[in-house]
Amino acid sequence: MKRRFIILFSFLFMLTLLTGCNKVEIGPEIKVKSIMDVAQYSGISPDELIEKLGQPLRKDEWVYYNSKGEKHLATSYNYEVESYPLELIIIENAVVKMNILTLENEGNEFFIDSNKDVIALAGVIPSDHMITMIENSVMLRYSSISDAVSEIWATLEGKQVRFIRVTYNSTYIN
């Protein structure tokens, strides 16, 4: 009886020791940190933009030609928000597009776990009617995202987001 107890105890001890040594390591969990709530800039006027972000670092006036060849006078307001270069494009007195140049923010890059995390990165809650236009290892493009955001387009390098373009009003952009 004593011998069986010692064998059973030894077996349980070895089993406990072996399972403790075979620790399973899980890779780092990627959590999406929102850059900002991009919807707050949808369709606002230049005065409202300056009220929110202050005077731009640079302001450029130019002519935008869409895919149909239509010509629109545009103004780019360039800022740096939380160390990210940010360009807001205004046509007919309203913000119609935003470009976030995440690739220029060395040391504070953005990584996503799944492709649709890029929408959370922009701080947008997608509608049930969102359409996936392009979704591959180098480019993401979603449309009909919300009432405020018409489209989000992003470029990737692996799981790192390099560039985000937010379109608020597709009327001019086509």
PDB file of C-alpha atoms in Angstrom:
ATOM      1  CA  MET A   1       0.000   0.000   0.000  1.00  0.00           C
ATOM      2  CA  LYS A   2       2.807   2.354   0.918  1.00  0.00           C
ATOM      3  CA  ARG A   3       4.559   1.548  -2.357  1.00  0.00           C
ATOM      4  CA  ARG A   4       1.432   2.408  -4.412  1.00  0.00           C
ATOM      5  CA  PHE A   5       1.083   5.711  -2.583  1.00  0.00           C
ATOM      6  CA  ILE A   6       4.716   6.631  -3.321  1.00  0.00           C
ATOM      7  CA  ILE A   7       4.317   5.680  -7.017  1.00  0.00           C
ATOM      8  CA  LEU A   8       1.068   7.671  -7.311  1.00  0.00           C
ATOM      9  CA  PHE A   9       2.603  10.655  -5.538  1.00  0.00           C
ATOM     10  CA  SER A  10       5.707  10.487  -7.766  1.00  0.00           C
ATOM     11  CA  PHE A  11       3.555  10.257 -10.892  1.00  0.00           C
ATOM     12  CA  LEU A  12       1.464  13.305  -9.865  1.00  0.00           C
ATOM     13  CA  PHE A  13       4.597  15.246  -8.963  1.00  0.00           C
ATOM     14  CA  MET A  14       6.219  14.547 -12.346  1.00  0.00           C
ATOM     15  CA  LEU A  15       2.991  15.384 -14.194  1.00  0.00           C
ATOM     16  CA  THR A  16       2.747  18.709 -12.341  1.00  0.00           C
ATOM     17  CA  LEU A  17       6.397  19.440 -13.045  1.00  0.00           C
ATOM     18  CA  LEU A  18       6.070  18.677 -16.759  1.00  0.00           C
ATOM     19  CA  THR A  19       2.932  20.757 -17.280  1.00  0.00           C
ATOM     20  CA  GLY A  20       4.546  23.676 -15.470  1.00  0.00           C
ATOM     21  CA  CYS A  21       7.580  23.523 -17.763  1.00  0.00           C
ATOM     22  CA  ASN A  22       5.499  23.468 -20.951  1.00  0.00           C
ATOM     23  CA  LYS A  23       4.234  27.004 -20.612  1.00  0.00           C
ATOM     24  CA  VAL A  24       2.422  28.233 -23.734  1.00  0.00           C
ATOM     25  CA  GLU A  25       3.388  31.730 -24.739  1.00  0.00           C
ATOM     26  CA  ILE A  26       0.817  33.887 -26.472  1.00  0.00           C
ATOM     27  CA  GLY A  27       2.000  36.573 -28.871  1.00  0.00           C
ATOM     28  CA  PRO A  28       1.501  40.221 -27.974  1.00  0.00           C
ATOM     29  CA  GLU A  29      -2.103  41.339 -28.237  1.00  0.00           C
ATOM     30  CA  ILE A  30      -2.534  44.230 -30.638  1.00  0.00           C
ATOM     31  CA  LYS A  31      -4.904  46.842 -29.324  1.00  0.00           C
ATOM     32  CA  VAL A  32      -6.021  49.616 -31.639  1.00  0.00           C
ATOM     33  CA  LYS A  33      -5.399  53.092 -30.317  1.00  0.00           C
ATOM     34  CA  SER A  34      -7.593  55.657 -32.021  1.00  0.00           C
ATOM     35  CA  ILE A  35      -5.655  58.484 -33.648  1.00  0.00           C
ATOM     36  CA  MET A  36      -8.623  60.838 -33.317  1.00  0.00           C
ATOM     37  CA  ASP A  37     -12.334  61.104 -33.977  1.00  0.00           C
ATOM     38  CA  VAL A  38     -12.093  62.011 -37.662  1.00  0.00           C
ATOM     39  CA  ALA A  39     -15.880  62.446 -37.986  1.00  0.00           C
ATOM     40  CA  GLN A  40     -15.704  65.737 -36.063  1.00  0.00           C
ATOM     41  CA  TYR A  41     -14.137  67.403 -39.128  1.00  0.00           C
ATOM     42  CA  SER A  42     -16.791  66.260 -41.598  1.00  0.00           C
ATOM     43  CA  GLY A  43     -18.067  69.191 -43.639  1.00  0.00           C
ATOM     44  CA  ILE A  44     -16.948  71.904 -41.222  1.00  0.00           C
ATOM     45  CA  SER A  45     -16.025  75.353 -42.517  1.00  0.00           C
ATOM     46  CA  PRO A  46     -12.488  76.793 -42.530  1.00  0.00           C
ATOM     47  CA  ASP A  47     -13.434  79.039 -39.586  1.00  0.00           C
ATOM     48  CA  GLU A  48     -14.650  76.042 -37.556  1.00  0.00           C
ATOM     49  CA  LEU A  49     -11.478  74.167 -38.476  1.00  0.00           C
ATOM     50  CA  ILE A  50      -9.286  77.029 -37.244  1.00  0.00           C
ATOM     51  CA  GLU A  51     -11.403  77.227 -34.088  1.00  0.00           C
ATOM     52  CA  LYS A  52     -10.719  73.506 -33.427  1.00  0.00           C
ATOM     53  CA  LEU A  53      -7.043  73.270 -34.454  1.00  0.00           C
ATOM     54  CA  GLY A  54      -5.753  76.858 -34.560  1.00  0.00           C
ATOM     55  CA  GLN A  55      -3.921  78.423 -37.473  1.00  0.00           C
ATOM     56  CA  PRO A  56      -2.502  75.867 -39.931  1.00  0.00           C
ATOM     57  CA  LEU A  57       1.240  75.380 -40.312  1.00  0.00           C
ATOM     58  CA  ARG A  58       0.736  75.839 -44.040  1.00  0.00           C
ATOM     59  CA  LYS A  59      -2.191  76.695 -46.286  1.00  0.00           C
ATOM     60  CA  ASP A  60      -2.105  75.906 -50.022  1.00  0.00           C
ATOM     61  CA  GLU A  61      -4.645  76.843 -52.681  1.00  0.00           C
ATOM     62  CA  TRP A  62      -4.797  74.630 -55.750  1.00  0.00           C
ATOM     63  CA  VAL A  63      -7.088  73.208 -58.427  1.00  0.00           C
ATOM     64  CA  TYR A  64      -8.436  69.689 -57.919  1.00  0.00           C
ATOM     65  CA  TYR A  65      -9.482  67.649 -60.956  1.00  0.00           C
ATOM     66  CA  ASN A  66     -11.637  64.605 -60.181  1.00  0.00           C
ATOM     67  CA  SER A  67     -11.794  61.433 -62.295  1.00  0.00           C
ATOM     68  CA  LYS A  68     -14.509  62.977 -64.493  1.00  0.00           C
ATOM     69  CA  GLY A  69     -12.212  65.904 -65.308  1.00  0.00           C
ATOM     70  CA  GLU A  70     -14.295  68.366 -63.287  1.00  0.00           C
ATOM     71  CA  LYS A  71     -12.313  71.240 -61.834  1.00  0.00           C
ATOM     72  CA  HIS A  72     -12.708  72.422 -58.214  1.00  0.00           C
ATOM     73  CA  LEU A  73     -10.839  75.120 -56.323  1.00  0.00           C
ATOM     74  CA  ALA A  74      -9.377  73.508 -53.215  1.00  0.00           C
ATOM     75  CA  THR A  75      -7.453  74.654 -50.168  1.00  0.00           C
ATOM     76  CA  SER A  76      -5.246  72.384 -48.072  1.00  0.00           C
ATOM     77  CA  TYR A  77      -4.837  73.189 -44.394  1.00  0.00           C
ATOM     78  CA  ASN A  78      -1.768  71.439 -43.002  1.00  0.00           C
ATOM     79  CA  TYR A  79      -1.433  70.729 -39.286  1.00  0.00           C
ATOM     80  CA  GLU A  80       0.465  68.504 -36.929  1.00  0.00           C
ATOM     81  CA  VAL A  81      -1.890  66.863 -34.443  1.00  0.00           C
ATOM     82  CA  GLU A  82      -0.344  64.683 -31.731  1.00  0.00           C
ATOM     83  CA  SER A  83       2.836  64.623 -33.854  1.00  0.00           C
ATOM     84  CA  TYR A  84       0.993  63.356 -36.952  1.00  0.00           C
ATOM     85  CA  PRO A  85       1.106  65.403 -40.154  1.00  0.00           C
ATOM     86  CA  LEU A  86      -2.499  66.091 -41.040  1.00  0.00           C
ATOM     87  CA  GLU A  87      -3.888  67.618 -44.239  1.00  0.00           C
ATOM     88  CA  LEU A  88      -7.508  68.732 -44.465  1.00  0.00           C
ATOM     89  CA  ILE A  89      -8.829  69.598 -47.937  1.00  0.00           C
ATOM     90  CA  ILE A  90     -11.561  72.173 -48.253  1.00  0.00           C
ATOM     91  CA  ILE A  91     -13.736  72.598 -51.332  1.00  0.00           C
ATOM     92  CA  GLU A  92     -16.618  75.090 -51.461  1.00  0.00           C
ATOM     93  CA  ASN A  93     -16.105  76.167 -47.839  1.00  0.00           C
ATOM     94  CA  ALA A  94     -16.326  72.658 -46.304  1.00  0.00           C
ATOM     95  CA  VAL A  95     -13.811  69.951 -45.319  1.00  0.00           C
ATOM     96  CA  VAL A  96     -14.242  67.131 -47.842  1.00  0.00           C
ATOM     97  CA  LYS A  97     -11.117  65.030 -47.211  1.00  0.00           C
ATOM     98  CA  MET A  98      -8.436  64.369 -44.597  1.00  0.00           C
ATOM     99  CA  ASN A  99      -5.018  62.756 -45.037  1.00  0.00           C
ATOM    100  CA  ILE A 100      -3.182  61.370 -41.999  1.00  0.00           C
ATOM    101  CA  LEU A 101       0.462  60.649 -42.749  1.00  0.00           C
ATOM    102  CA  THR A 102       1.196  58.032 -40.090  1.00  0.00           C
ATOM    103  CA  LEU A 103       4.391  56.924 -41.853  1.00  0.00           C
ATOM    104  CA  GLU A 104       6.043  60.204 -40.867  1.00  0.00           C
ATOM    105  CA  ASN A 105       5.534  59.638 -37.137  1.00  0.00           C
ATOM    106  CA  GLU A 106       8.644  57.614 -36.308  1.00  0.00           C
ATOM    107  CA  GLY A 107       8.514  55.878 -32.958  1.00  0.00           C
ATOM    108  CA  ASN A 108       4.725  56.090 -32.634  1.00  0.00           C
ATOM    109  CA  GLU A 109       3.553  53.846 -35.430  1.00  0.00           C
ATOM    110  CA  PHE A 110       0.104  52.324 -35.630  1.00  0.00           C
ATOM    111  CA  PHE A 111      -0.463  48.594 -35.912  1.00  0.00           C
ATOM    112  CA  ILE A 112      -3.700  46.741 -36.537  1.00  0.00           C
ATOM    113  CA  ASP A 113      -4.669  43.155 -35.840  1.00  0.00           C
ATOM    114  CA  SER A 114      -7.434  42.787 -38.418  1.00  0.00           C
ATOM    115  CA  ASN A 115      -8.007  44.943 -41.489  1.00  0.00           C
ATOM    116  CA  LYS A 116     -11.207  46.562 -40.236  1.00  0.00           C
ATOM    117  CA  ASP A 117      -9.275  47.870 -37.201  1.00  0.00           C
ATOM    118  CA  VAL A 118      -8.249  50.777 -39.432  1.00  0.00           C
ATOM    119  CA  ILE A 119     -11.802  52.125 -38.993  1.00  0.00           C
ATOM    120  CA  ALA A 120     -11.408  52.046 -35.205  1.00  0.00           C
ATOM    121  CA  LEU A 121      -8.023  53.714 -35.660  1.00  0.00           C
ATOM    122  CA  ALA A 122      -9.880  56.642 -37.256  1.00  0.00           C
ATOM    123  CA  GLY A 123     -12.312  56.704 -34.324  1.00  0.00           C
ATOM    124  CA  VAL A 124     -15.337  55.844 -36.473  1.00  0.00           C
ATOM    125  CA  ILE A 125     -18.159  53.451 -35.634  1.00  0.00           C
ATOM    126  CA  PRO A 126     -19.143  51.833 -38.946  1.00  0.00           C
ATOM    127  CA  SER A 127     -22.728  51.492 -40.112  1.00  0.00           C
ATOM    128  CA  ASP A 128     -24.329  48.175 -40.989  1.00  0.00           C
ATOM    129  CA  HIS A 129     -24.216  49.297 -44.641  1.00  0.00           C
ATOM    130  CA  MET A 130     -20.426  49.644 -44.858  1.00  0.00           C
ATOM    131  CA  ILE A 131     -18.986  48.232 -48.085  1.00  0.00           C
ATOM    132  CA  THR A 132     -15.546  46.632 -48.408  1.00  0.00           C
ATOM    133  CA  MET A 133     -14.058  47.917 -51.664  1.00  0.00           C
ATOM    134  CA  ILE A 134     -10.471  46.654 -51.336  1.00  0.00           C
ATOM    135  CA  GLU A 135      -9.010  44.519 -48.576  1.00  0.00           C
ATOM    136  CA  ASN A 136      -5.576  42.990 -49.109  1.00  0.00           C
ATOM    137  CA  SER A 137      -2.130  42.988 -47.512  1.00  0.00           C
ATOM    138  CA  VAL A 138      -1.114  46.434 -48.813  1.00  0.00           C
ATOM    139  CA  MET A 139      -4.328  48.446 -49.193  1.00  0.00           C
ATOM    140  CA  LEU A 140      -7.685  48.823 -47.474  1.00  0.00           C
ATOM    141  CA  ARG A 141     -10.663  50.760 -48.789  1.00  0.00           C
ATOM    142  CA  TYR A 142     -14.109  50.915 -47.203  1.00  0.00           C
ATOM    143  CA  SER A 143     -17.068  53.054 -48.257  1.00  0.00           C
ATOM    144  CA  SER A 144     -20.476  54.028 -46.841  1.00  0.00           C
ATOM    145  CA  ILE A 145     -18.905  53.930 -43.398  1.00  0.00           C
ATOM    146  CA  SER A 146     -21.150  56.344 -41.503  1.00  0.00           C
ATOM    147  CA  ASP A 147     -23.268  59.454 -41.986  1.00  0.00           C
ATOM    148  CA  ALA A 148     -20.183  61.620 -41.468  1.00  0.00           C
ATOM    149  CA  VAL A 149     -17.537  59.485 -43.226  1.00  0.00           C
ATOM    150  CA  SER A 150     -18.034  58.388 -46.817  1.00  0.00           C
ATOM    151  CA  GLU A 151     -14.802  56.438 -47.293  1.00  0.00           C
ATOM    152  CA  ILE A 152     -11.599  55.360 -45.554  1.00  0.00           C
ATOM    153  CA  TRP A 153      -8.607  54.289 -47.586  1.00  0.00           C
ATOM    154  CA  ALA A 154      -5.345  53.106 -45.997  1.00  0.00           C
ATOM    155  CA  THR A 155      -2.003  51.699 -47.059  1.00  0.00           C
ATOM    156  CA  LEU A 156      -0.280  48.979 -45.065  1.00  0.00           C
ATOM    157  CA  GLU A 157       3.171  47.557 -44.606  1.00  0.00           C
ATOM    158  CA  GLY A 158       2.477  44.246 -42.906  1.00  0.00           C
ATOM    159  CA  LYS A 159       0.219  45.136 -39.991  1.00  0.00           C
ATOM    160  CA  GLN A 160       1.558  48.700 -39.805  1.00  0.00           C
ATOM    161  CA  VAL A 161      -0.699  51.477 -41.123  1.00  0.00           C
ATOM    162  CA  ARG A 162       1.352  53.879 -43.240  1.00  0.00           C
ATOM    163  CA  PHE A 163      -1.258  56.334 -44.551  1.00  0.00           C
ATOM    164  CA  ILE A 164      -4.958  57.003 -43.981  1.00  0.00           C
ATOM    165  CA  ARG A 165      -7.244  59.005 -46.252  1.00  0.00           C
ATOM    166  CA  VAL A 166     -10.720  59.895 -45.010  1.00  0.00           C
ATOM    167  CA  THR A 167     -13.301  61.167 -47.495  1.00  0.00           C
ATOM    168  CA  TYR A 168     -16.273  62.999 -46.055  1.00  0.00           C
ATOM    169  CA  ASN A 169     -18.003  64.092 -49.243  1.00  0.00           C
ATOM    170  CA  SER A 170     -17.555  61.954 -52.359  1.00  0.00           C
ATOM    171  CA  THR A 171     -19.357  64.479 -54.565  1.00  0.00           C
ATOM    172  CA  TYR A 172     -16.086  66.212 -55.431  1.00  0.00           C
ATOM    173  CA  ILE A 173     -13.701  63.305 -55.150  1.00  0.00           C
ATOM    174  CA  ASN A 174     -15.230  60.669 -57.521  1.00  0.00           C
TER     175      ASN A 174
END
